[in-house]
């Protein structure tokens, strides 16, 4: 709910409140964001010497010390700016005053960008600001998602100056908090090792994470949180932030001289500038925030519900398919005969879908050639793709295919015909990465080619699924179709082109599901989730690192987005304990397999069949239930968590041990269990009362590697 009274705006969600007001009829000052306040929050000046003020209002207001909603540049606010806008006179000073506002149900579309869908509860506040000197305007949009305790923010920048302006820095969300006694949680990593949890106390100064790679990246995820120093999974105050965008970003957190904390998320200034002609508007991507007074777990649940209800596309199938992917089993060695063996084995073991990974197109026998040539390799599929896919599906499975539309190998027909279609900078060598270059997706001719090429190749092919990959980052980011003054726009325009192609795929193949991938989880972000039912969490399928990667991913994203495969290197291991542990880790998310099932021993096939049957019993809790983290694997030897339905009549509890060590005890408590109910756990043949579950189950670590334990409690 959004209310305005006496120039004060109050945005309310189920458990939170966000308040700001207009001071002296001009300045937007932030007052409060957190749990619902009992009393009134009032503005009081926080003046400090050396902070500039206006002659009219003296030290009662300084842009440098007030908590702001949006900050200008060069106007006396010396903290990080929300907008740097070079005007027709050549300076970049800007300063904004309130002009008007309106409140409306639902929300407005963000042109070309992914954004959260509105539902019946969604409301938006638009606040219009003006810089009276340059004539440029900014509209701030606050959209409230009450049920999920999420508020989103973005800005529209409008040039009404009568000349050209250049956006040199743009941020979507600014939140000023009065204190700085917080830890910052962020997710860092690299390929094969993405999204690792780190938590550090804030220090005075600017601490930021971001990406300059043209993708949200393995290295830093756009999600961050600020929490009390003592916040745990279940207690303490936590603010969570994320960005609905998949390219370069900046999350900056600055602790100022007054021990206040400024948080900003947006495109930043590196790898981004935008020429805004007179009369034009630029819409920033959307950023989101949430607040939890009940620990880190509640923050995650807020974001999970928000992502499920407002971001993810509808599930294309009644039941999420368990996928058998060919990559780790075959790499590039695929052809029709081999794939048909996969289809048979998949049907035998109960995997619903075979996803034929890389190697089916052009001259693609290794990673040095073929990308860009999106037609089937006739030596591997002699009767063509359509006939092959029909034969696969006749075995009783669904069929998915791997694509990497944004990329090209120099050794390809496409590159030989159109070298100018790659991102490039005149006179500079275009560096290779995985022997490939990046297509300039901001060039409409490239998008047209890709649409035409995929339409032709997939004409009459009964595809159920695309695994959409992206296997390098962007260097030498320039475009042959942009004039010099617009080269700073290339990375952003590239991303808009990528989204355009995703939208086209969703419209052209509405029945098909997209699994997103970027060398694993290199684009694990809310922008990609708008189009992708799930994301390949990591190329690292070893269960131990996966425990941590999955814990960290779940901080911000729901389990339904985590594609998790049981792998078995060289397919030789039939040790039931090893396969069991790999499965126990993989059922933290959407289960799949990365095995050479056709060559597997019968006992492995039987194990897979049983694992899938077990998963089906509680799959709905994992994909649609609520997630409760209990033990953080970065702080203890175990990762413990449970999934439950709304009334906690069904609870799936897991403890996954990360090291072989005996004698440490953990109490795994299920606070939401119904105290008077009796629960039966069929996995361990155990009967417990709800009260006993609330007190907690004792798990003691054992000196055995690998080790995991699961309980599935159903109210009797
Ligand atoms: C990336 C993906 C893998 C696989 C290969 C194919 O590395 O993460 O899962 O699809 O590409 O080349």
XYZ file of C-alpha atoms and ligand atoms in Angstrom:
728
model
C 0.000 0.000 0.000
C 1.278 3.494 -0.849
C 0.079 6.559 1.043
C 0.875 10.245 0.777
C 0.054 12.619 3.600
C 1.492 16.048 4.361
C 4.197 15.589 1.725
C 5.199 12.297 3.307
C 5.219 9.073 1.297
C 4.730 5.769 3.090
C 5.185 2.529 1.172
C 3.968 -0.482 3.093
C 4.397 -4.180 2.515
C 3.141 -6.961 4.771
C 5.936 -6.508 7.313
C 7.913 -3.473 6.203
C 7.630 0.263 5.780
C 9.575 2.676 3.593
C 9.159 6.398 4.323
C 10.414 9.582 2.709
C 9.179 13.142 2.467
C 9.491 16.392 0.588
C 11.419 18.941 2.593
C 10.924 22.658 1.908
C 8.671 21.727 -1.042
C 11.781 20.678 -2.956
C 14.095 18.070 -1.555
C 13.287 14.379 -1.327
C 14.657 13.172 1.999
C 14.641 9.570 3.050
C 13.394 8.867 6.557
C 13.086 5.163 7.184
C 13.143 1.623 5.800
C 12.615 -1.400 8.027
C 9.972 -3.177 10.082
C 6.704 -1.382 10.670
C 7.232 1.597 12.956
C 5.023 2.189 15.945
C 5.846 5.907 16.160
C 6.540 8.720 13.764
C 9.880 9.029 12.011
C 10.829 12.701 11.652
C 13.423 14.582 9.704
C 16.215 16.151 11.681
C 19.182 17.943 10.248
C 22.509 16.101 10.538
C 24.631 19.086 9.625
C 28.458 18.854 9.681
C 31.034 21.563 8.986
C 32.338 21.491 5.404
C 28.943 20.309 4.162
C 27.417 22.837 1.744
C 24.000 24.399 2.308
C 21.721 26.869 0.562
C 21.428 30.505 1.620
C 17.691 30.032 2.023
C 17.660 27.072 4.413
C 21.026 27.327 6.053
C 22.358 24.361 7.955
C 18.922 22.799 8.399
C 19.479 21.015 5.093
C 22.655 19.943 3.342
C 22.695 17.648 0.311
C 25.855 16.153 1.805
C 24.373 14.987 5.086
C 20.691 14.344 4.485
C 19.454 10.864 3.711
C 18.426 11.065 0.069
C 16.236 9.188 -2.394
C 18.278 10.192 -5.409
C 21.520 12.070 -5.479
C 22.728 14.605 -8.011
C 26.321 15.296 -8.981
C 28.584 18.191 -8.058
C 25.757 19.736 -6.044
C 27.185 19.458 -2.557
C 26.434 15.782 -1.973
C 29.945 14.380 -1.825
C 28.820 10.772 -1.462
C 28.467 8.399 -4.421
C 26.124 9.862 -7.011
C 23.048 8.293 -8.610
C 23.420 10.166 -11.886
C 26.184 11.893 -13.741
C 24.674 13.726 -16.681
C 26.919 15.830 -18.882
C 24.831 18.708 -20.165
C 25.062 20.826 -23.290
C 27.386 23.295 -21.515
C 29.919 20.511 -20.903
C 29.637 20.257 -17.128
C 28.016 17.308 -15.353
C 26.499 19.088 -12.375
C 22.922 18.114 -11.721
C 20.571 18.660 -8.818
C 16.942 17.668 -8.638
C 13.836 19.102 -7.015
C 10.452 17.541 -6.472
C 7.756 18.515 -8.984
C 4.864 16.032 -8.837
C 3.872 12.469 -8.121
C 1.182 9.925 -8.921
C 0.207 6.556 -7.540
C -1.325 3.839 -9.676
C -2.238 0.165 -9.563
C 0.138 -2.237 -11.307
C 3.227 -0.957 -13.015
C 4.669 0.403 -16.255
C 6.615 -1.658 -18.769
C 10.385 -1.055 -18.919
C 11.119 -0.852 -22.646
C 13.374 -3.683 -23.805
C 14.271 -4.748 -20.278
C 13.190 -7.626 -18.065
C 11.192 -6.527 -15.017
C 9.013 -8.026 -12.304
C 5.427 -8.762 -13.315
C 2.643 -7.010 -11.462
C -0.271 -8.826 -9.871
C -3.468 -7.573 -8.216
C -1.550 -6.330 -5.133
C 1.114 -4.408 -6.996
C 1.138 -0.610 -6.750
C 3.532 1.980 -8.119
C 4.559 5.451 -7.030
C 6.028 7.768 -9.638
C 7.868 10.825 -8.343
C 8.901 13.448 -10.895
C 11.985 15.534 -10.258
C 13.438 18.376 -12.244
C 16.781 20.084 -12.460
C 15.575 23.664 -13.047
C 18.965 24.764 -14.376
C 19.438 22.161 -17.141
C 15.766 21.353 -17.662
C 16.500 17.617 -17.337
C 14.036 15.508 -15.450
C 14.101 12.257 -13.527
C 11.139 10.072 -12.690
C 11.652 7.668 -9.838
C 9.477 4.558 -9.849
C 8.819 2.637 -6.652
C 6.825 -0.553 -7.143
C 5.523 -2.334 -4.077
C 5.065 -6.123 -3.908
C 3.313 -6.315 -0.529
C 3.002 -10.067 -0.050
C 6.693 -10.729 -0.647
C 7.947 -7.664 1.309
C 9.776 -6.409 -1.764
C 10.035 -2.870 -3.137
C 11.587 -2.169 -6.507
C 13.117 1.030 -7.833
C 14.277 2.373 -11.156
C 14.599 5.772 -12.789
C 13.732 7.359 -16.097
C 16.065 10.149 -17.162
C 14.623 12.697 -19.508
C 16.550 15.290 -21.481
C 14.564 18.485 -21.836
C 17.585 20.755 -22.005
C 17.350 21.822 -25.635
C 20.717 20.170 -26.454
C 22.553 16.862 -26.233
C 23.226 15.290 -22.849
C 25.370 12.268 -22.004
C 24.594 9.906 -19.145
C 27.967 9.107 -17.603
C 26.748 7.217 -14.563
C 23.341 5.790 -13.846
C 22.074 4.034 -10.732
C 18.630 2.502 -10.275
C 18.242 2.302 -6.516
C 19.579 4.443 -3.706
C 18.938 3.635 -0.072
C 20.469 5.740 2.710
C 20.511 4.025 6.086
C 21.192 6.063 9.243
C 23.735 3.631 10.742
C 26.685 1.544 9.600
C 26.822 -1.332 12.062
C 26.267 -3.895 9.361
C 27.988 -6.827 7.762
C 27.873 -6.943 3.997
C 27.160 -10.310 2.401
C 28.130 -10.744 -1.231
C 28.778 -13.631 -3.615
C 32.158 -13.915 -5.326
C 33.830 -16.657 -7.370
C 35.016 -17.712 -10.779
C 34.212 -20.298 -13.423
C 33.594 -23.712 -11.822
C 33.445 -21.979 -8.491
C 30.730 -19.361 -8.599
C 28.712 -17.588 -5.927
C 30.694 -18.082 -2.764
C 29.362 -16.442 0.360
C 31.489 -13.771 1.959
C 30.525 -11.649 4.928
C 32.543 -8.689 6.176
C 31.774 -5.742 8.476
C 31.338 -2.458 6.638
C 34.179 0.016 6.901
C 34.242 3.774 6.364
C 34.568 4.462 2.659
C 33.312 2.924 -0.501
C 33.069 -0.851 -0.854
C 31.678 -2.122 -4.067
C 31.239 -5.197 -6.175
C 30.319 -5.271 -9.823
C 30.959 -6.657 -13.244
C 32.800 -5.134 -16.195
C 32.546 -8.412 -18.123
C 29.367 -7.773 -20.089
C 27.640 -10.483 -18.051
C 26.481 -10.468 -14.456
C 29.321 -12.993 -14.110
C 30.677 -15.888 -12.054
C 32.992 -13.427 -10.353
C 30.416 -11.264 -8.526
C 26.685 -11.784 -8.411
C 24.480 -8.639 -8.348
C 22.869 -9.758 -5.053
C 24.097 -8.200 -1.791
C 22.762 -8.026 1.753
C 23.481 -5.863 4.776
C 22.772 -7.446 8.125
C 23.305 -6.844 11.829
C 26.698 -8.008 12.995
C 24.903 -10.699 15.000
C 22.321 -11.704 12.428
C 21.975 -15.455 11.913
C 19.916 -17.625 9.604
C 16.948 -17.207 11.945
C 17.409 -13.909 13.834
C 18.484 -10.326 13.270
C 17.762 -7.527 10.820
C 18.744 -7.994 7.195
C 18.390 -5.843 4.084
C 18.646 -7.669 0.748
C 19.230 -6.079 -2.684
C 19.325 -7.353 -6.224
C 19.336 -6.124 -9.810
C 17.033 -7.305 -12.602
C 19.743 -7.179 -15.245
C 22.323 -9.573 -16.736
C 25.170 -7.352 -17.937
C 27.641 -4.964 -16.312
C 26.545 -3.670 -12.940
C 27.737 -1.812 -9.876
C 26.612 -2.410 -6.284
C 28.197 0.312 -4.186
C 28.013 0.732 -0.449
C 29.519 3.800 1.167
C 29.862 4.555 4.858
C 30.068 8.315 5.344
C 31.413 10.754 7.941
C 28.172 10.523 9.935
C 28.302 6.721 10.035
C 25.429 6.583 7.599
C 25.398 3.951 4.857
C 24.507 4.626 1.241
C 23.575 1.594 -0.864
C 23.246 1.930 -4.630
C 22.645 -0.569 -7.425
C 22.775 0.222 -11.106
C 24.694 0.226 -14.348
C 27.452 2.372 -12.877
C 29.805 4.344 -15.065
C 32.472 1.985 -16.373
C 31.528 0.349 -19.670
C 28.495 2.557 -19.882
C 27.571 5.946 -21.256
C 24.506 7.009 -23.183
C 23.925 9.904 -25.530
C 20.521 11.372 -24.746
C 19.271 13.699 -27.442
C 16.896 16.501 -26.545
C 13.436 15.082 -25.837
C 14.716 11.490 -25.322
C 14.281 9.301 -22.269
C 16.482 6.579 -20.825
C 15.051 3.909 -18.525
C 17.431 2.271 -16.073
C 17.021 -1.431 -15.254
C 15.011 -2.296 -12.154
C 16.588 -2.987 -8.760
C 14.832 -4.646 -5.833
C 15.161 -4.586 -2.064
C 13.672 -6.426 0.869
C 13.897 -6.273 4.628
C 13.714 -9.085 7.173
C 13.566 -8.722 10.944
C 13.833 -12.499 11.264
C 17.299 -13.269 9.971
C 18.939 -14.156 6.702
C 16.570 -17.046 5.987
C 13.532 -14.744 5.923
C 15.308 -12.361 3.545
C 15.966 -15.323 1.242
C 12.351 -16.489 1.480
C 11.148 -12.996 0.560
C 13.336 -13.016 -2.562
C 12.385 -16.622 -3.372
C 8.658 -15.882 -3.265
C 9.185 -12.674 -5.238
C 11.194 -14.480 -7.930
C 8.649 -17.297 -8.202
C 5.627 -14.976 -8.259
C 6.926 -12.051 -10.287
C 10.021 -13.016 -12.283
C 10.134 -16.635 -13.453
C 8.196 -17.653 -16.573
C 5.318 -20.114 -16.139
C 6.446 -23.759 -16.047
C 5.867 -25.137 -19.555
C 5.245 -28.703 -18.352
C 2.914 -30.025 -15.705
C 5.884 -31.566 -13.976
C 9.444 -30.230 -14.181
C 11.358 -32.788 -16.285
C 14.310 -34.621 -14.783
C 16.959 -34.050 -17.402
C 19.711 -36.353 -18.672
C 22.362 -34.085 -20.186
C 25.031 -35.469 -22.524
C 27.883 -33.042 -21.827
C 29.943 -34.715 -19.121
C 29.161 -38.115 -20.633
C 30.080 -37.402 -24.257
C 31.537 -33.917 -24.611
C 31.630 -33.367 -28.416
C 31.375 -37.043 -29.347
C 27.747 -37.179 -30.285
C 25.819 -38.533 -33.235
C 22.420 -40.009 -33.912
C 23.298 -43.583 -32.897
C 24.817 -42.482 -29.595
C 21.911 -40.156 -28.813
C 19.371 -42.913 -29.465
C 21.163 -45.030 -26.887
C 20.740 -42.125 -24.461
C 17.031 -41.947 -25.239
C 16.607 -45.643 -24.483
C 18.589 -45.471 -21.260
C 16.729 -42.316 -20.203
C 13.378 -43.999 -20.717
C 14.550 -47.067 -18.819
C 15.735 -45.034 -15.817
C 12.861 -42.578 -15.612
C 14.690 -39.422 -16.724
C 12.104 -37.484 -18.729
C 14.289 -35.623 -21.153
C 17.556 -36.001 -23.015
C 19.359 -32.721 -23.580
C 21.797 -33.015 -26.457
C 24.574 -30.646 -25.484
C 27.283 -29.023 -27.600
C 28.543 -30.643 -30.835
C 25.446 -31.165 -33.019
C 25.875 -28.279 -35.484
C 28.249 -26.972 -38.152
C 31.825 -28.227 -37.965
C 31.598 -28.472 -34.209
C 33.852 -31.362 -33.168
C 35.690 -29.379 -30.531
C 35.483 -25.849 -29.172
C 37.623 -24.335 -31.934
C 35.040 -24.274 -34.730
C 31.417 -24.066 -35.707
C 29.823 -21.567 -33.308
C 27.507 -19.353 -35.304
C 26.668 -22.049 -37.879
C 23.285 -23.081 -36.526
C 22.506 -25.950 -38.875
C 22.839 -29.628 -38.067
C 26.013 -31.520 -38.894
C 24.912 -33.854 -41.669
C 27.589 -36.433 -40.875
C 26.185 -36.827 -37.392
C 22.488 -36.577 -38.320
C 22.201 -37.853 -41.869
C 18.389 -37.619 -42.160
C 18.271 -34.178 -40.631
C 17.311 -32.859 -37.218
C 13.542 -33.307 -37.480
C 13.722 -37.022 -38.314
C 16.340 -37.563 -35.615
C 14.308 -35.800 -32.932
C 11.197 -37.786 -33.897
C 13.177 -40.999 -33.454
C 14.434 -39.836 -30.069
C 10.948 -38.929 -28.885
C 9.531 -42.209 -30.130
C 11.526 -43.771 -27.277
C 9.161 -42.008 -24.887
C 11.224 -39.020 -23.784
C 11.252 -35.265 -24.227
C 14.092 -33.681 -26.139
C 16.231 -30.597 -25.534
C 19.070 -29.007 -27.463
C 22.093 -26.815 -26.640
C 22.603 -23.418 -28.294
C 24.987 -20.509 -27.797
C 23.468 -17.756 -29.950
C 25.619 -14.818 -28.844
C 28.919 -16.324 -29.931
C 30.959 -17.154 -33.005
C 34.183 -19.050 -33.677
C 36.514 -17.309 -36.153
C 36.577 -20.747 -37.800
C 32.946 -20.682 -38.905
C 30.953 -19.854 -42.025
C 29.258 -17.021 -40.166
C 32.488 -15.292 -39.208
C 33.981 -15.714 -42.673
C 30.880 -14.038 -44.142
C 30.442 -11.331 -41.481
C 33.525 -10.481 -39.420
C 32.003 -7.026 -38.919
C 29.205 -8.577 -36.858
C 31.514 -9.146 -33.882
C 32.072 -6.676 -31.085
C 35.346 -4.968 -31.939
C 37.370 -1.811 -31.645
C 39.031 -0.423 -34.740
C 42.746 -1.171 -34.878
C 42.733 -3.458 -31.837
C 43.128 -7.198 -31.739
C 39.893 -8.880 -30.660
C 40.996 -11.245 -27.924
C 39.782 -14.814 -27.985
C 38.327 -16.696 -25.089
C 37.461 -20.382 -25.507
C 38.466 -19.741 -29.158
C 35.420 -17.577 -29.680
C 34.338 -14.001 -30.285
C 31.175 -12.209 -29.265
C 28.525 -11.194 -31.755
C 27.348 -7.600 -31.537
C 23.819 -8.259 -30.359
C 23.145 -4.523 -30.502
C 23.334 -4.783 -34.295
C 19.815 -5.514 -35.623
C 21.284 -7.428 -38.600
C 22.814 -9.948 -36.180
C 19.518 -10.473 -34.379
C 17.719 -10.900 -37.714
C 20.293 -13.452 -38.859
C 19.950 -15.457 -35.645
C 16.151 -15.447 -35.795
C 16.200 -16.548 -39.393
C 18.845 -19.165 -38.884
C 17.193 -20.793 -35.841
C 13.730 -20.595 -37.482
C 15.059 -22.487 -40.477
C 17.012 -25.128 -38.590
C 14.282 -25.783 -36.022
C 11.423 -25.747 -38.537
C 9.353 -28.884 -37.868
C 11.730 -30.067 -35.108
C 9.782 -31.108 -32.005
C 11.981 -29.402 -29.416
C 10.903 -29.202 -25.781
C 13.866 -27.421 -24.307
C 16.798 -25.137 -25.011
C 19.954 -25.011 -22.990
C 21.092 -21.451 -23.805
C 24.786 -21.032 -23.119
C 27.215 -18.087 -23.147
C 30.835 -19.059 -22.791
C 32.978 -15.954 -22.716
C 33.017 -12.403 -21.432
C 33.110 -9.248 -23.508
C 36.381 -7.498 -24.335
C 37.081 -4.820 -26.976
C 33.460 -3.760 -26.640
C 32.759 -1.606 -29.655
C 30.240 -1.810 -32.447
C 30.716 -1.344 -36.181
C 27.201 0.088 -36.460
C 27.515 2.821 -33.819
C 29.040 6.272 -34.404
C 32.032 7.294 -32.232
C 29.869 9.274 -29.793
C 27.755 6.191 -29.086
C 30.502 3.562 -28.604
C 29.965 3.733 -24.825
C 26.496 2.301 -25.407
C 27.714 -0.932 -27.039
C 27.662 -3.189 -23.951
C 24.194 -2.041 -22.904
C 22.785 -2.259 -26.435
C 24.323 -5.741 -26.675
C 22.365 -6.785 -23.575
C 19.131 -5.321 -24.975
C 19.723 -7.408 -28.119
C 20.226 -10.534 -26.013
C 16.923 -9.866 -24.243
C 15.220 -9.266 -27.598
C 16.367 -12.691 -28.793
C 15.230 -14.337 -25.557
C 11.791 -12.732 -25.964
C 11.654 -13.981 -29.546
C 12.486 -17.550 -28.456
C 9.788 -17.445 -25.778
C 7.219 -16.296 -28.338
C 8.336 -18.585 -31.140
C 8.631 -21.726 -28.974
C 6.111 -21.066 -26.186
C 5.860 -24.738 -25.253
C 9.622 -25.073 -24.725
C 11.587 -24.505 -21.561
C 14.847 -22.570 -21.413
C 17.655 -23.657 -19.142
C 20.082 -20.792 -18.844
C 23.805 -21.374 -18.711
C 26.963 -19.340 -18.937
C 29.813 -21.764 -18.402
C 27.631 -22.942 -15.507
C 26.121 -20.131 -13.438
C 27.861 -17.127 -14.995
C 24.564 -15.331 -15.579
C 22.682 -16.425 -12.488
C 20.585 -13.283 -12.197
C 17.012 -11.993 -12.110
C 17.282 -10.708 -15.692
C 17.971 -14.182 -17.069
C 15.376 -15.701 -14.753
C 12.712 -13.685 -16.511
C 13.163 -16.027 -19.492
C 14.656 -19.167 -17.978
C 12.887 -21.739 -15.870
C 16.213 -22.733 -14.368
C 19.928 -22.081 -14.602
C 22.812 -24.543 -14.780
C 24.153 -23.770 -11.324
C 27.815 -24.519 -12.038
C 30.027 -26.594 -14.307
C 31.392 -27.908 -11.052
C 29.326 -31.006 -10.282
C 31.530 -32.312 -7.514
C 29.166 -32.573 -4.549
C 31.377 -30.926 -1.942
C 31.939 -27.585 -3.664
C 28.330 -27.839 -4.808
C 27.144 -27.820 -1.171
C 28.608 -24.354 -0.800
C 27.652 -23.081 -4.262
C 24.057 -24.148 -3.688
C 23.904 -22.684 -0.173
C 25.069 -19.329 -1.531
C 22.773 -19.414 -4.559
C 19.827 -20.002 -2.233
C 20.626 -16.824 -0.330
C 19.105 -14.885 -3.205
C 17.405 -17.293 -5.614
C 14.782 -20.023 -5.179
C 15.680 -23.707 -5.423
C 13.455 -24.017 -8.506
C 16.086 -22.026 -10.438
C 18.983 -24.317 -9.460
C 19.637 -27.001 -12.039
C 21.562 -29.676 -10.144
C 22.862 -32.838 -11.808
C 24.189 -36.035 -10.345
C 27.432 -36.682 -12.162
C 29.730 -39.666 -12.060
C 33.082 -39.002 -13.705
C 33.960 -41.696 -16.225
C 30.763 -43.380 -15.175
C 32.644 -45.988 -13.218
C 31.612 -45.427 -9.674
C 28.894 -47.772 -8.551
C 29.562 -47.157 -4.854
C 26.010 -46.643 -3.581
C 27.218 -44.223 -0.879
C 28.895 -41.959 -3.434
C 25.864 -41.924 -5.714
C 23.593 -41.378 -2.749
C 25.589 -38.379 -1.530
C 25.711 -36.859 -5.015
C 21.937 -37.245 -5.204
C 21.388 -35.838 -1.692
C 23.259 -32.720 -2.788
C 21.494 -32.518 -6.172
C 18.014 -32.660 -4.637
C 18.739 -29.320 -3.020
C 17.404 -28.028 -6.361
C 15.914 -29.278 -9.634
C 17.290 -32.799 -10.113
C 18.993 -33.953 -13.308
C 21.760 -36.303 -14.415
C 25.078 -35.899 -16.176
C 25.930 -39.615 -16.582
C 26.694 -41.935 -19.461
C 23.604 -43.974 -18.632
C 23.739 -46.178 -21.768
C 27.082 -47.621 -20.609
C 26.243 -47.664 -16.912
C 26.154 -50.837 -14.865
C 22.652 -52.119 -14.179
C 23.028 -51.292 -10.482
C 23.731 -47.637 -11.351
C 20.668 -47.579 -13.590
C 18.564 -49.104 -10.804
C 19.895 -46.531 -8.344
C 19.004 -43.674 -10.703
C 15.496 -45.048 -11.145
C 14.976 -45.265 -7.400
C 16.470 -41.791 -6.834
C 14.061 -40.216 -9.297
C 11.094 -42.018 -7.741
C 12.122 -40.757 -4.285
C 12.619 -37.207 -5.571
C 9.130 -37.205 -7.061
C 7.649 -37.711 -3.577
C 8.822 -34.336 -2.265
C 9.834 -32.506 -5.450
C 7.035 -29.963 -4.928
C 8.548 -28.921 -1.578
C 11.915 -28.293 -3.216
C 10.580 -26.453 -6.255
C 7.697 -24.570 -4.658
C 8.008 -24.883 -0.871
C 9.699 -22.535 1.585
C 13.410 -22.860 2.242
C 14.789 -22.638 5.794
C 18.581 -22.566 6.108
C 19.860 -23.864 9.465
C 23.644 -24.298 9.236
C 25.871 -22.282 6.974
C 28.570 -24.524 5.403
C 31.018 -21.595 5.390
C 30.803 -21.443 9.178
C 30.236 -25.070 10.168
C 31.151 -28.497 8.775
C 27.626 -29.082 7.617
C 25.055 -27.484 5.422
C 21.656 -28.034 6.989
C 18.346 -26.767 5.683
C 14.794 -27.804 5.182
C 11.993 -27.264 2.711
C 8.417 -27.148 4.019
C 4.964 -26.479 2.731
C 2.987 -23.516 4.115
C 1.492 -25.230 7.190
C 4.571 -27.385 7.833
C 2.613 -30.603 7.467
C 5.447 -31.868 5.238
C 9.093 -31.161 5.945
C 12.165 -32.315 4.020
C 15.266 -31.858 6.162
C 18.870 -32.332 4.970
C 22.243 -32.310 6.682
C 25.164 -32.519 4.269
C 28.550 -32.962 5.797
C 31.390 -31.108 4.176
C 34.298 -32.756 5.931
C 34.941 -36.087 7.614
C 35.034 -35.235 11.259
C 33.266 -36.924 14.120
C 31.782 -35.734 17.353
C 30.355 -32.299 16.591
C 26.709 -31.941 17.475
C 24.197 -29.762 15.760
C 20.599 -29.209 16.777
C 18.438 -28.968 13.685
C 15.324 -27.217 14.797
C 12.123 -26.844 12.765
C 10.462 -23.876 14.464
C 7.439 -23.891 12.155
C 6.418 -27.492 12.941
C 2.898 -27.898 14.350
C 3.551 -28.488 18.070
C 0.657 -30.867 18.694
C 1.037 -32.889 15.517
C 2.661 -36.289 15.174
C 5.060 -36.636 12.249
C 6.322 -39.797 10.597
C 9.620 -39.895 8.671
C 9.571 -42.856 6.288
C 13.253 -42.495 5.299
C 14.433 -43.291 8.826
C 11.248 -44.941 10.167
C 11.023 -42.299 12.860
C 8.003 -40.867 14.657
C 8.309 -37.483 16.370
C 5.942 -34.876 17.722
C 5.939 -31.361 16.347
C 7.225 -30.187 19.711
C 10.227 -32.483 19.362
C 10.894 -31.084 15.898
C 10.707 -27.558 17.260
C 13.251 -28.418 19.942
C 15.308 -30.012 17.188
C 16.872 -33.190 15.922
C 20.426 -33.883 17.008
C 22.864 -34.489 14.200
C 26.358 -35.546 15.113
C 29.096 -35.418 12.526
C 30.722 -38.703 11.602
C 34.205 -39.592 10.471
C 33.103 -40.808 7.079
C 33.378 -39.236 3.694
C 30.996 -38.501 2.046
C 28.083 -38.236 4.411
C 24.655 -36.787 4.217
C 21.391 -37.460 5.936
C 17.816 -36.646 5.012
C 14.519 -36.839 6.879
C 11.079 -36.533 5.348
C 8.422 -35.770 7.974
C 4.761 -36.017 7.131
C 2.073 -35.055 9.597
C -0.034 -38.102 10.483
C 29.616 -24.752 -21.022
C 28.508 -25.329 -20.182
C 28.588 -26.833 -20.167
C 28.505 -27.335 -21.585
C 29.606 -26.715 -22.415
C 29.460 -27.080 -23.886
O 30.844 -24.936 -20.430
O 28.547 -24.834 -18.879
O 27.557 -27.371 -19.394
O 27.247 -27.048 -22.123
O 29.593 -25.304 -22.336
O 30.439 -26.531 -24.662
